[in-house]
Short mmCIF file of C-alpha atoms and ligand atoms in Angstrom, two decimals:
data_model
loop_
_atom_site.label_atom_id
_atom_site.label_comp_id
_atom_site.label_asym_id
_atom_site.label_seq_id
_atom_site.Cartn_x
_atom_site.Cartn_y
_atom_site.Cartn_z
CA MET K 158 -26.77 30.98 -9.01
CA ARG K 159 -28.83 27.79 -9.19
CA ALA K 160 -27.10 24.42 -8.76
CA LEU K 161 -27.31 23.51 -12.45
CA GLU K 162 -25.91 26.88 -13.58
CA LYS K 163 -23.10 26.53 -11.05
CA GLU K 164 -22.35 23.07 -12.39
CA ILE K 165 -22.19 24.38 -15.98
CA THR K 166 -19.94 27.31 -15.04
CA TRP K 167 -17.63 25.00 -13.12
CA THR K 168 -17.51 22.47 -15.96
CA GLU K 169 -16.53 25.17 -18.42
CA SER K 170 -13.64 26.28 -16.21
CA VAL K 171 -11.93 22.89 -15.75
CA ILE K 172 -10.07 22.15 -18.98
CA LYS K 173 -6.96 24.24 -19.71
CA GLU K 174 -6.11 23.71 -23.38
CA ASP K 175 -2.60 25.15 -22.96
CA GLN K 176 -1.86 22.42 -20.38
CA ILE K 177 -2.54 19.83 -23.08
CA SER K 178 -1.12 21.37 -26.25
CA LYS K 179 2.31 22.04 -24.67
CA PHE K 180 2.91 18.29 -24.38
CA MET K 181 1.61 17.29 -27.80
CA LYS K 182 3.95 16.83 -30.73
CA SER K 183 2.91 18.44 -34.03
CA GLY K 184 -0.63 18.60 -32.69
CA ARG K 185 -0.83 14.82 -32.16
CA ASP K 186 -1.01 12.81 -28.98
CA PHE K 187 1.25 9.82 -28.36
CA ILE K 188 -1.34 7.11 -28.99
CA ASN K 189 -1.37 6.20 -32.65
CA ASP K 190 -4.18 3.67 -33.08
CA GLU K 191 -2.99 2.46 -36.50
CA GLU K 192 0.57 1.99 -35.34
CA ILE K 193 -0.61 -0.09 -32.36
CA TRP K 194 -2.70 -2.33 -34.59
CA GLN K 195 0.17 -2.63 -37.03
CA LYS K 196 2.44 -3.86 -34.17
CA ILE K 197 -0.14 -6.46 -33.18
CA ARG K 198 -0.69 -7.61 -36.77
CA THR K 199 2.96 -7.83 -37.83
CA ASN K 200 4.53 -9.44 -34.77
CA THR K 201 2.76 -12.76 -35.19
CA SER K 202 4.32 -16.23 -34.92
CA PRO K 203 7.35 -15.26 -32.83
CA GLU K 204 10.10 -17.88 -32.47
CA LYS K 205 10.59 -19.47 -29.04
CA GLN K 206 14.16 -18.23 -28.94
CA GLU K 207 13.04 -14.68 -29.64
CA ILE K 208 10.51 -14.86 -26.80
CA ARG K 209 13.20 -16.13 -24.44
CA GLU K 210 15.45 -13.21 -25.33
CA ILE K 211 12.60 -10.81 -24.61
CA LEU K 212 12.08 -12.49 -21.23
CA GLN K 213 15.77 -12.01 -20.42
CA LYS K 214 15.48 -8.31 -21.20
CA SER K 215 12.52 -8.05 -18.88
CA LEU K 216 14.46 -9.90 -16.17
CA SER K 217 17.11 -7.22 -16.38
CA ILE K 218 14.31 -4.74 -15.52
CA GLU K 219 14.31 -2.95 -18.84
CA THR K 220 11.11 -1.62 -20.38
CA LEU K 221 10.18 -3.63 -23.47
CA THR K 222 9.56 -2.07 -26.86
CA PRO K 223 6.02 -2.22 -28.32
CA ASP K 224 7.26 -4.76 -30.89
CA GLU K 225 8.59 -7.02 -28.14
CA ALA K 226 5.38 -6.76 -26.12
CA ALA K 227 3.33 -7.46 -29.26
CA LYS K 228 5.34 -10.64 -29.79
CA LEU K 229 4.48 -11.79 -26.27
CA LEU K 230 0.81 -11.00 -26.88
CA ASN K 231 0.87 -13.16 -30.01
CA VAL K 232 2.28 -16.32 -28.40
CA LYS K 233 -0.07 -19.23 -29.11
CA ASP K 234 1.87 -22.08 -27.49
CA GLU K 235 0.28 -22.73 -24.06
CA GLU K 236 3.46 -24.43 -22.76
CA LEU K 237 5.42 -21.32 -23.61
CA TRP K 238 2.84 -19.23 -21.78
CA LYS K 239 3.64 -21.22 -18.62
CA GLU K 240 7.31 -20.29 -19.04
CA ILE K 241 6.37 -16.65 -19.67
CA PHE K 242 4.30 -16.57 -16.48
CA GLU K 243 7.16 -18.07 -14.48
CA VAL K 244 9.56 -15.39 -15.69
CA ALA K 245 6.96 -12.71 -14.92
CA ALA K 246 6.88 -14.05 -11.36
CA GLN K 247 10.69 -13.90 -11.20
CA VAL K 248 10.60 -10.28 -12.37
CA LYS K 249 8.13 -9.44 -9.64
CA THR K 250 10.28 -11.14 -7.00
CA LYS K 251 13.43 -9.44 -8.25
CA VAL K 252 11.88 -5.98 -7.93
CA TYR K 253 9.42 -6.41 -5.06
CA ASP K 254 10.46 -9.62 -3.30
CA ASN K 255 7.63 -11.69 -1.70
CA ARG K 256 5.81 -8.61 -0.47
CA ILE K 257 2.19 -7.62 -1.13
CA VAL K 258 1.01 -4.15 -0.21
CA THR K 259 -2.60 -3.85 0.91
CA PHE K 260 -4.91 -0.90 0.75
CA ALA K 261 -8.60 -0.06 0.75
CA PRO K 262 -10.62 2.17 -1.53
CA LEU K 263 -12.61 4.94 0.13
CA TYR K 264 -15.42 6.30 -2.05
CA CYS K 265 -16.09 9.86 -0.95
CA SER K 266 -18.67 11.10 -3.46
CA ASN K 267 -20.68 9.66 -6.33
CA TYR K 268 -21.87 12.92 -7.84
CA CYS K 269 -20.60 13.12 -11.39
CA VAL K 270 -21.09 15.54 -14.28
CA ASN K 271 -20.05 12.88 -16.80
CA ASN K 272 -22.14 10.27 -18.50
CA CYS K 273 -19.81 7.36 -19.21
CA LEU K 274 -21.93 4.57 -20.64
CA TYR K 275 -20.24 1.85 -18.56
CA CYS K 276 -20.49 3.48 -15.13
CA GLY K 277 -23.19 3.40 -12.47
CA PHE K 278 -22.25 6.90 -11.28
CA ARG K 279 -23.12 8.44 -14.69
CA ARG K 280 -25.15 11.62 -14.52
CA ASP K 281 -28.23 10.16 -16.24
CA ASN K 282 -28.44 7.13 -13.97
CA THR K 283 -31.46 8.03 -11.85
CA LEU K 284 -31.27 4.68 -9.99
CA GLU K 285 -28.08 5.76 -8.26
CA LYS K 286 -28.44 7.24 -4.77
CA ARG K 287 -26.23 10.36 -4.79
CA ARG K 288 -24.20 11.29 -1.81
CA ARG K 289 -21.10 13.24 -0.84
CA LEU K 290 -19.54 12.46 2.51
CA SER K 291 -19.18 15.35 4.95
CA LEU K 292 -15.73 15.70 6.52
CA GLU K 293 -17.06 14.16 9.72
CA GLU K 294 -18.37 11.20 7.73
CA VAL K 295 -15.00 10.87 5.99
CA LYS K 296 -13.37 10.72 9.44
CA ASN K 297 -15.87 8.07 10.51
CA GLU K 298 -14.92 5.95 7.51
CA ALA K 299 -11.23 6.43 8.34
CA ARG K 300 -11.89 5.42 11.96
CA VAL K 301 -13.27 2.06 10.82
CA LEU K 302 -10.53 1.55 8.25
CA ALA K 303 -7.64 2.52 10.53
CA GLY K 304 -9.06 1.51 13.91
CA GLU K 305 -11.10 -1.64 13.25
CA ILE K 306 -9.78 -3.19 10.04
CA GLY K 307 -6.20 -1.97 10.30
CA HIS K 308 -5.50 -0.36 6.95
CA LYS K 309 -2.68 2.15 6.69
CA ARG K 310 -3.06 3.08 3.03
CA LEU K 311 -6.16 4.25 1.19
CA ILE K 312 -7.12 5.17 -2.30
CA ALA K 313 -9.74 7.89 -2.01
CA VAL K 314 -12.14 7.92 -4.97
CA TYR K 315 -14.22 10.85 -6.23
CA GLY K 316 -16.63 11.43 -9.12
CA GLU K 317 -16.01 14.51 -11.25
CA HIS K 318 -18.23 17.26 -9.94
CA PRO K 319 -17.99 20.74 -8.39
CA LEU K 320 -19.03 19.12 -5.10
CA SER K 321 -15.88 17.00 -5.19
CA ASP K 322 -13.43 19.52 -6.67
CA ALA K 323 -9.75 19.78 -5.73
CA ARG K 324 -10.58 21.79 -2.58
CA TYR K 325 -12.94 19.06 -1.35
CA ILE K 326 -10.33 16.42 -2.18
CA ALA K 327 -7.72 18.34 -0.18
CA ASP K 328 -10.08 18.71 2.79
CA THR K 329 -10.98 15.01 2.81
CA ILE K 330 -7.32 14.00 2.71
CA GLU K 331 -6.51 16.24 5.65
CA ALA K 332 -9.54 14.82 7.48
CA ILE K 333 -8.31 11.27 6.90
CA TYR K 334 -4.76 12.04 8.07
CA SER K 335 -6.13 13.65 11.25
CA VAL K 336 -7.77 10.43 12.48
CA LYS K 337 -5.96 8.44 15.20
CA VAL K 338 -7.66 5.49 16.87
CA PRO K 339 -6.45 3.50 19.90
CA THR K 340 -5.93 -0.17 19.04
CA ARG K 341 -5.08 -3.34 21.00
CA GLY K 342 -1.37 -2.62 21.03
CA GLY K 343 -0.88 0.96 19.85
CA VAL K 344 -2.63 3.42 17.60
CA GLY K 345 -4.31 3.03 14.20
CA GLN K 346 -3.80 5.71 11.58
CA ILE K 347 -3.96 6.12 7.80
CA ARG K 348 -0.44 7.02 6.73
CA ARG K 349 -0.84 7.34 3.01
CA VAL K 350 -3.78 8.57 0.96
CA ASN K 351 -3.58 7.95 -2.76
CA ILE K 352 -6.30 9.41 -4.93
CA ASN K 353 -8.28 8.26 -7.91
CA ALA K 354 -9.83 11.44 -9.23
CA ALA K 355 -10.59 13.30 -12.41
CA PRO K 356 -7.87 14.95 -14.50
CA MET K 357 -6.80 18.20 -12.90
CA SER K 358 -4.90 21.34 -13.76
CA VAL K 359 -1.28 21.83 -12.73
CA GLU K 360 -2.40 24.40 -10.14
CA ASP K 361 -4.86 22.02 -8.46
CA LEU K 362 -2.27 19.27 -8.45
CA GLU K 363 0.27 21.58 -6.82
CA MET K 364 -2.21 22.24 -4.03
CA LEU K 365 -2.74 18.50 -3.52
CA ARG K 366 1.00 17.86 -3.53
CA GLU K 367 1.42 20.37 -0.73
CA ILE K 368 -1.13 18.71 1.53
CA GLY K 369 0.59 15.35 0.92
CA ILE K 370 -1.20 13.04 -1.47
CA GLY K 371 0.48 9.74 -2.20
CA THR K 372 -0.06 8.39 -5.69
CA TYR K 373 -2.27 10.19 -8.21
CA GLN K 374 -4.21 7.69 -10.27
CA VAL K 375 -6.14 8.38 -13.46
CA PHE K 376 -7.21 5.59 -15.78
CA GLN K 377 -7.61 6.37 -19.45
CA GLU K 378 -10.42 3.74 -19.46
CA THR K 379 -9.80 2.99 -23.17
CA TYR K 380 -6.93 4.36 -25.22
CA HIS K 381 -8.75 3.68 -28.50
CA HIS K 382 -9.80 7.10 -29.78
CA GLU K 383 -12.99 6.07 -31.57
CA THR K 384 -14.25 3.86 -28.75
CA TYR K 385 -13.37 6.56 -26.24
CA ALA K 386 -15.49 9.07 -28.18
CA ARG K 387 -18.41 6.64 -28.41
CA ILE K 388 -18.69 5.80 -24.71
CA HIS K 389 -17.96 9.28 -23.35
CA PRO K 390 -20.80 11.37 -24.79
CA PRO K 391 -19.80 14.64 -26.48
CA GLY K 392 -20.15 17.78 -24.42
CA THR K 393 -19.11 16.05 -21.19
CA LEU K 394 -15.80 16.88 -19.52
CA LYS K 395 -14.64 13.34 -19.90
CA SER K 396 -15.18 13.35 -23.65
CA HIS K 397 -11.91 15.30 -23.96
CA TYR K 398 -9.51 12.42 -24.65
CA GLN K 399 -6.30 14.45 -24.45
CA TRP K 400 -7.21 16.29 -21.23
CA ARG K 401 -7.34 12.87 -19.63
CA LEU K 402 -4.37 11.40 -21.51
CA TYR K 403 -2.02 14.14 -20.31
CA SER K 404 -3.13 14.01 -16.64
CA MET K 405 0.11 12.35 -15.61
CA HIS K 406 2.22 14.85 -17.53
CA ARG K 407 0.56 17.65 -15.58
CA ALA K 408 0.96 15.75 -12.30
CA LEU K 409 4.67 15.22 -12.87
CA GLU K 410 5.05 18.86 -13.84
CA ALA K 411 3.27 19.82 -10.61
CA GLY K 412 5.74 17.74 -8.61
CA VAL K 413 3.30 14.91 -7.85
CA ASP K 414 5.90 12.38 -8.83
CA ASP K 415 4.09 9.17 -7.95
CA VAL K 416 1.67 8.54 -10.78
CA ALA K 417 -0.49 5.57 -11.72
CA ILE K 418 -2.12 4.58 -14.96
CA GLY K 419 -4.66 1.97 -15.97
CA ALA K 420 -7.26 0.86 -18.46
CA LEU K 421 -10.72 -0.55 -17.96
CA PHE K 422 -10.47 -3.86 -19.77
CA GLY K 423 -13.64 -4.82 -21.63
CA LEU K 424 -14.27 -1.49 -23.34
CA TYR K 425 -12.07 -2.35 -26.32
CA ASP K 426 -9.66 -5.08 -27.51
CA TRP K 427 -7.40 -6.08 -24.61
CA ARG K 428 -4.27 -6.46 -26.74
CA PHE K 429 -4.64 -2.88 -27.95
CA GLU K 430 -5.00 -1.58 -24.38
CA VAL K 431 -1.90 -3.47 -23.21
CA LEU K 432 0.25 -1.90 -25.92
CA ALA K 433 -1.30 1.52 -25.32
CA LEU K 434 -0.43 1.32 -21.61
CA LEU K 435 3.12 0.50 -22.63
CA TYR K 436 3.19 3.52 -24.99
CA HIS K 437 1.96 5.63 -22.06
CA ALA K 438 4.79 4.37 -19.83
CA ILE K 439 7.40 4.95 -22.56
CA GLU K 440 6.11 8.47 -23.18
CA LEU K 441 6.35 9.35 -19.46
CA GLU K 442 9.83 7.83 -19.18
CA SER K 443 11.04 9.83 -22.17
CA MET K 444 9.51 13.13 -21.05
CA PHE K 445 10.32 12.95 -17.33
CA ASP K 446 13.84 11.66 -16.96
CA GLY K 447 13.00 7.96 -16.75
CA VAL K 448 10.03 8.33 -14.39
CA GLY K 449 7.26 6.00 -15.49
CA PRO K 450 4.07 4.87 -13.77
CA HIS K 451 4.60 3.68 -10.21
CA THR K 452 1.62 1.37 -10.57
CA ILE K 453 -0.58 -0.03 -13.30
CA SER K 454 -4.18 -1.12 -12.84
CA PHE K 455 -6.17 -3.40 -15.08
CA PRO K 456 -9.75 -3.49 -13.78
CA ARG K 457 -12.13 -5.64 -15.80
CA LEU K 458 -15.49 -4.22 -16.72
CA GLN K 459 -18.18 -5.42 -14.32
CA PRO K 460 -21.99 -5.22 -14.49
CA ALA K 461 -23.28 -1.92 -13.07
CA LEU K 462 -26.78 -0.73 -12.41
CA GLY K 463 -27.95 1.76 -15.08
CA ALA K 464 -24.81 1.34 -17.21
CA PRO K 465 -25.88 0.07 -20.66
CA TYR K 466 -22.41 -0.52 -22.12
CA THR K 467 -21.67 -3.23 -19.55
CA GLN K 468 -24.33 -5.37 -21.26
CA GLU K 469 -23.53 -4.43 -24.87
CA THR K 470 -19.77 -4.61 -25.21
CA LYS K 471 -18.24 -7.43 -27.23
CA TYR K 472 -14.82 -6.95 -25.64
CA LEU K 473 -15.34 -8.55 -22.22
CA VAL K 474 -12.11 -10.31 -21.26
CA SER K 475 -12.12 -14.03 -20.40
CA ASP K 476 -10.17 -15.31 -17.40
CA GLU K 477 -7.58 -16.88 -19.71
CA ASP K 478 -6.95 -13.67 -21.63
CA PHE K 479 -6.96 -11.69 -18.40
CA LYS K 480 -4.08 -13.78 -17.04
CA LYS K 481 -2.16 -13.22 -20.26
CA LEU K 482 -2.68 -9.49 -20.30
CA VAL K 483 -1.55 -9.07 -16.69
CA THR K 484 1.50 -11.23 -17.44
CA VAL K 485 2.52 -9.17 -20.46
CA LEU K 486 2.08 -5.91 -18.55
CA ARG K 487 4.25 -7.31 -15.73
CA LEU K 488 7.01 -8.09 -18.23
CA ALA K 489 6.65 -5.03 -20.45
CA ILE K 490 6.94 -2.45 -17.64
CA PRO K 491 8.93 -4.50 -15.14
CA TYR K 492 9.55 -1.81 -12.51
CA SER K 493 5.85 -0.91 -12.05
CA GLY K 494 3.68 -2.10 -9.22
CA MET K 495 0.68 -4.10 -10.40
CA ILE K 496 -2.66 -3.73 -8.64
CA ILE K 497 -5.20 -6.53 -8.60
CA THR K 498 -8.38 -5.52 -6.84
CA ALA K 499 -11.41 -7.10 -5.21
CA ARG K 500 -13.29 -6.66 -8.47
CA GLU K 501 -11.74 -10.03 -9.25
CA ARG K 502 -12.84 -13.32 -7.73
CA ALA K 503 -10.64 -14.85 -5.04
CA GLU K 504 -9.39 -17.67 -7.28
CA ILE K 505 -8.18 -15.26 -9.99
CA ARG K 506 -6.47 -13.09 -7.39
CA ARG K 507 -4.78 -16.17 -5.98
CA GLU K 508 -3.50 -17.22 -9.40
CA LEU K 509 -2.17 -13.81 -10.29
CA MET K 510 -0.66 -12.93 -6.92
CA PRO K 511 2.83 -14.16 -7.95
CA ILE K 512 3.05 -11.33 -10.49
CA CYS K 513 1.13 -8.61 -8.64
CA THR K 514 2.27 -6.25 -5.90
CA GLN K 515 -0.82 -4.63 -4.40
CA THR K 516 -4.29 -5.74 -3.46
CA ASP K 517 -7.26 -4.52 -1.45
CA ALA K 518 -9.31 -6.37 1.15
CA SER K 519 -12.30 -5.77 3.46
CA THR K 520 -13.35 -3.63 0.54
CA ARG K 521 -16.55 -1.55 0.51
CA ILE K 522 -17.29 0.67 -2.44
CA GLY K 523 -20.61 2.20 -1.40
CA ILE K 524 -20.47 5.81 -0.22
CA GLY K 525 -20.25 5.69 3.57
CA ALA K 526 -20.27 1.89 3.47
CA TYR K 527 -17.48 1.18 5.97
CA ARG K 528 -19.38 2.80 8.82
CA GLU K 529 -22.88 1.94 7.71
CA SER K 530 -23.11 -1.37 5.98
CA THR K 531 -22.52 -5.03 6.44
CA ASN K 532 -20.77 -7.20 3.90
CA ARG K 533 -23.84 -6.92 1.65
CA GLN K 534 -23.29 -5.37 -1.78
CA GLU K 535 -25.62 -2.51 -2.64
CA SER K 536 -25.76 -1.85 -6.37
CA GLU K 537 -27.65 1.44 -6.01
CA ARG K 538 -24.71 3.05 -4.23
CA GLN K 539 -21.79 1.24 -5.82
CA GLN K 540 -20.01 1.90 -9.10
CA PHE K 541 -19.88 -1.85 -9.83
CA LEU K 542 -20.14 -5.18 -7.98
CA LEU K 543 -17.18 -6.79 -6.24
CA GLY K 544 -15.89 -10.30 -6.96
CA ASP K 545 -14.18 -10.82 -3.60
CA THR K 546 -15.62 -9.55 -0.32
CA ARG K 547 -13.25 -11.35 2.06
CA SER K 548 -11.92 -9.56 5.11
CA LEU K 549 -8.38 -8.23 5.41
CA ASP K 550 -7.68 -10.86 8.06
CA GLU K 551 -8.74 -13.68 5.72
CA VAL K 552 -6.74 -12.31 2.78
CA ILE K 553 -3.62 -11.76 4.88
CA ARG K 554 -3.86 -15.26 6.30
CA GLU K 555 -4.13 -16.74 2.81
CA LEU K 556 -1.22 -14.64 1.56
CA ALA K 557 0.91 -15.74 4.52
CA GLU K 558 0.06 -19.37 3.78
CA MET K 559 1.22 -18.77 0.21
CA GLY K 560 4.51 -17.32 1.51
CA TYR K 561 3.73 -13.62 0.91
CA ILE K 562 4.28 -11.04 3.59
CA THR K 563 1.68 -8.28 3.71
CA SER K 564 3.29 -4.89 3.90
CA PHE K 565 1.63 -1.83 5.37
CA CYS K 566 4.72 0.20 4.67
CA THR K 567 4.19 3.82 3.71
CA ALA K 568 7.75 4.93 4.37
CA GLY K 569 8.81 5.42 0.74
CA TYR K 570 7.15 8.71 0.01
CA ARG K 571 7.77 10.05 3.52
CA CYS K 572 11.51 9.45 3.05
CA GLY K 573 11.54 11.01 -0.41
CA ARG K 574 11.73 7.65 -2.20
CA THR K 575 9.49 8.78 -5.06
CA GLY K 576 9.94 10.01 -8.62
CA ASP K 577 13.33 9.29 -10.20
CA ARG K 578 14.76 8.05 -6.86
CA ILE K 579 12.20 5.28 -6.54
CA MET K 580 12.56 4.41 -10.23
CA LYS K 581 16.32 3.86 -9.82
CA LEU K 582 15.78 1.82 -6.64
CA LEU K 583 13.14 -0.32 -8.33
CA ARG K 584 15.15 -0.93 -11.47
CA THR K 585 18.17 -2.06 -9.44
CA GLY K 586 16.15 -4.17 -6.99
CA ARG K 587 17.35 -2.03 -4.05
CA GLU K 588 13.89 -0.76 -3.07
CA GLY K 589 12.94 -4.36 -2.23
CA LYS K 590 15.51 -4.33 0.59
CA PHE K 591 14.07 -1.30 2.38
CA CYS K 592 10.68 -2.83 1.82
CA LYS K 593 11.61 -6.17 3.29
CA LEU K 594 12.58 -4.53 6.58
CA ASN K 595 9.56 -2.24 6.64
CA ALA K 596 7.22 -5.07 5.70
CA ILE K 597 8.34 -7.01 8.79
CA LEU K 598 7.88 -4.01 11.07
CA THR K 599 4.45 -3.03 9.75
CA PHE K 600 3.26 -6.64 9.63
CA ARG K 601 4.27 -7.02 13.29
CA GLU K 602 2.20 -3.92 14.13
CA TRP K 603 -0.81 -5.29 12.30
CA LEU K 604 -0.58 -8.74 13.89
CA ASP K 605 -0.49 -7.16 17.36
CA ASP K 606 -3.27 -4.66 16.68
CA PHE K 607 -5.78 -6.48 14.49
CA ALA K 608 -5.08 -10.11 13.63
CA SER K 609 -7.23 -13.06 14.67
CA GLU K 610 -5.39 -15.70 16.70
CA GLU K 611 -5.18 -18.01 13.69
CA THR K 612 -3.72 -15.34 11.41
CA LYS K 613 -1.32 -14.20 14.12
CA LYS K 614 0.10 -17.68 14.47
CA ILE K 615 0.69 -18.11 10.72
CA GLY K 616 1.96 -14.53 10.44
CA GLU K 617 4.52 -15.00 13.21
CA GLU K 618 5.94 -18.08 11.53
CA LEU K 619 6.32 -16.03 8.36
CA ILE K 620 8.07 -13.20 10.22
CA GLN K 621 10.49 -15.70 11.69
CA ARG K 622 11.36 -16.99 8.22
CA GLU K 623 11.85 -13.43 6.96
CA MET K 624 14.12 -12.60 9.92
CA ASN K 625 16.18 -15.71 9.25
CA GLU K 626 16.52 -14.75 5.59
CA ILE K 627 17.75 -11.27 6.50
CA LYS K 628 20.25 -12.74 8.93
CA GLU K 629 21.57 -15.05 6.23
CA LYS K 630 21.90 -12.12 3.84
CA THR K 631 23.83 -10.03 6.38
CA PRO K 632 26.39 -8.50 5.71
CA VAL K 633 26.10 -8.99 1.90
CA ASP K 634 22.64 -7.49 1.27
CA PHE K 635 22.09 -5.86 4.68
CA SER K 636 24.79 -4.29 6.81
CA GLU K 637 25.39 -5.49 10.37
CA ARG K 638 24.22 -2.08 11.61
CA VAL K 639 20.89 -2.36 9.72
CA TYR K 640 20.36 -5.89 11.02
CA GLN K 641 20.92 -4.72 14.62
CA GLU K 642 18.66 -1.72 14.10
CA LEU K 643 15.91 -3.99 12.79
CA GLN K 644 16.07 -6.06 16.00
CA VAL K 645 15.80 -2.90 18.10
CA TYR K 646 12.87 -1.50 16.09
CA TYR K 647 11.11 -4.84 16.23
CA LYS K 648 11.30 -4.97 20.03
CA ARG K 649 10.13 -1.38 20.34
CA ILE K 650 7.08 -2.20 18.20
CA GLN K 651 6.30 -5.23 20.35
CA ASN K 652 6.39 -2.84 23.30
CA GLY K 653 3.71 -0.63 21.75
CA GLU K 654 5.64 1.93 19.70
CA ARG K 655 4.35 2.46 16.16
CA ASP K 656 5.47 3.81 12.80
CA LEU K 657 9.18 2.99 12.96
CA TYR K 658 10.72 2.55 9.54
CA PHE K 659 13.83 2.51 7.37
S1 SF4 W 710 -16.50 6.62 -14.89
FE1 SF4 W 710 -15.94 8.33 -13.56
S2 SF4 W 710 -16.30 10.13 -14.80
FE2 SF4 W 710 -17.45 8.47 -15.78
S3 SF4 W 710 -19.52 8.61 -14.90
FE3 SF4 W 710 -18.33 7.17 -13.67
S4 SF4 W 710 -17.53 8.40 -11.98
FE4 SF4 W 710 -18.17 9.81 -13.60
#
């Protein structure tokens, strides 16, 4: 069979209609465009008091209703927005403490059968240099990430294509986990691989669960049906709105219980997308015993080579609106992690860090770019251009100066703290306690293995403050036994042991 015929046969085999229809109610999906607009249009001019009550609900880590979130979206008073942002920061601290998790994206293949009008990887973009990493090349990327930069957590990214099907994804993940690199004080290793990949069948997801993926991330891009149909040309796999919309349902059914949603802001009205994300979270919570999205992403559309919609759209989101949308998401789905990536400029990341939980650094998004390239951006092998190309060392130093501890912890899913367990721990603020201890231990590892002298100095002062805080909170928040154990683990790490966690 020729390559094109193979591609067509494969494409025709991907979508399983019965794995969509079983979740739909009366033949309809859970995004009702008119209802969302009606919420936005009717919840105008909210009273200050009403907004403050909504903020209190969020502070008790309860998911907001669409009406409540619409009221927040419609606040016009800029002074009140400052108050809303402050409460959003309190919510983040209550659930996640002062911890920021870092990760790096690893782009494995830019072959794609789809033709999304906003993406540089689209099939018809002849300017894009196509490449799929071999397993040896994947290992080489992991060696740089784990052995030179010091990442412990990756999000592996794949276009939708028979060359990057579930089998290839599984093989690349195993390749990444197999890499171990000697470092200054111990050994560098990727301990958690999350994936951003196309919607998959329950069977493929079960296979990936067995080899040990972390979070499964699929962005709906836009939840607005008509816009979705316009920018995902008919006849492509991605044009099937519901196959994508129910990706997380299938993942949860397959036992992949760490799921992540997102929208690409700039394709359609940002207020609509915020409410739609909330509807998505509420749907998952109601169908899967309270388990909602573990993280939410809100990438903003960026210019991309050969992607016409990035020039045409009238929905690009200003910095001011972007801050508001992230704030409302933080409050509306208060238990979820919030990912702000290097798509955004450093100053925006800095401003939004108080309400976010995860960020990337030393980021390269070209295929094979960690091993092969310098800091230069190369539009012919990237999906979009980055706004922040600072190194992990620089970002960690800045975070430490701001009072945030960078966590490389990957213990949660290895200790079974996923699915409904993690949801309960997050909602009650208890997960933050495990994380505080693990953040200290993994930060110590990173300082010893990778930090510049300057970052090490600032990082050690931060660790000292964290240790003091834990001591003060013992025995109320931490038992005496846990406090003693932390001291022992800490010393063992200083002596070269790695990967000790609570
Ligand atoms: S957005 Fe994803 S599916 Fe669409 S063309 Fe780009 S890589 Fe392919």
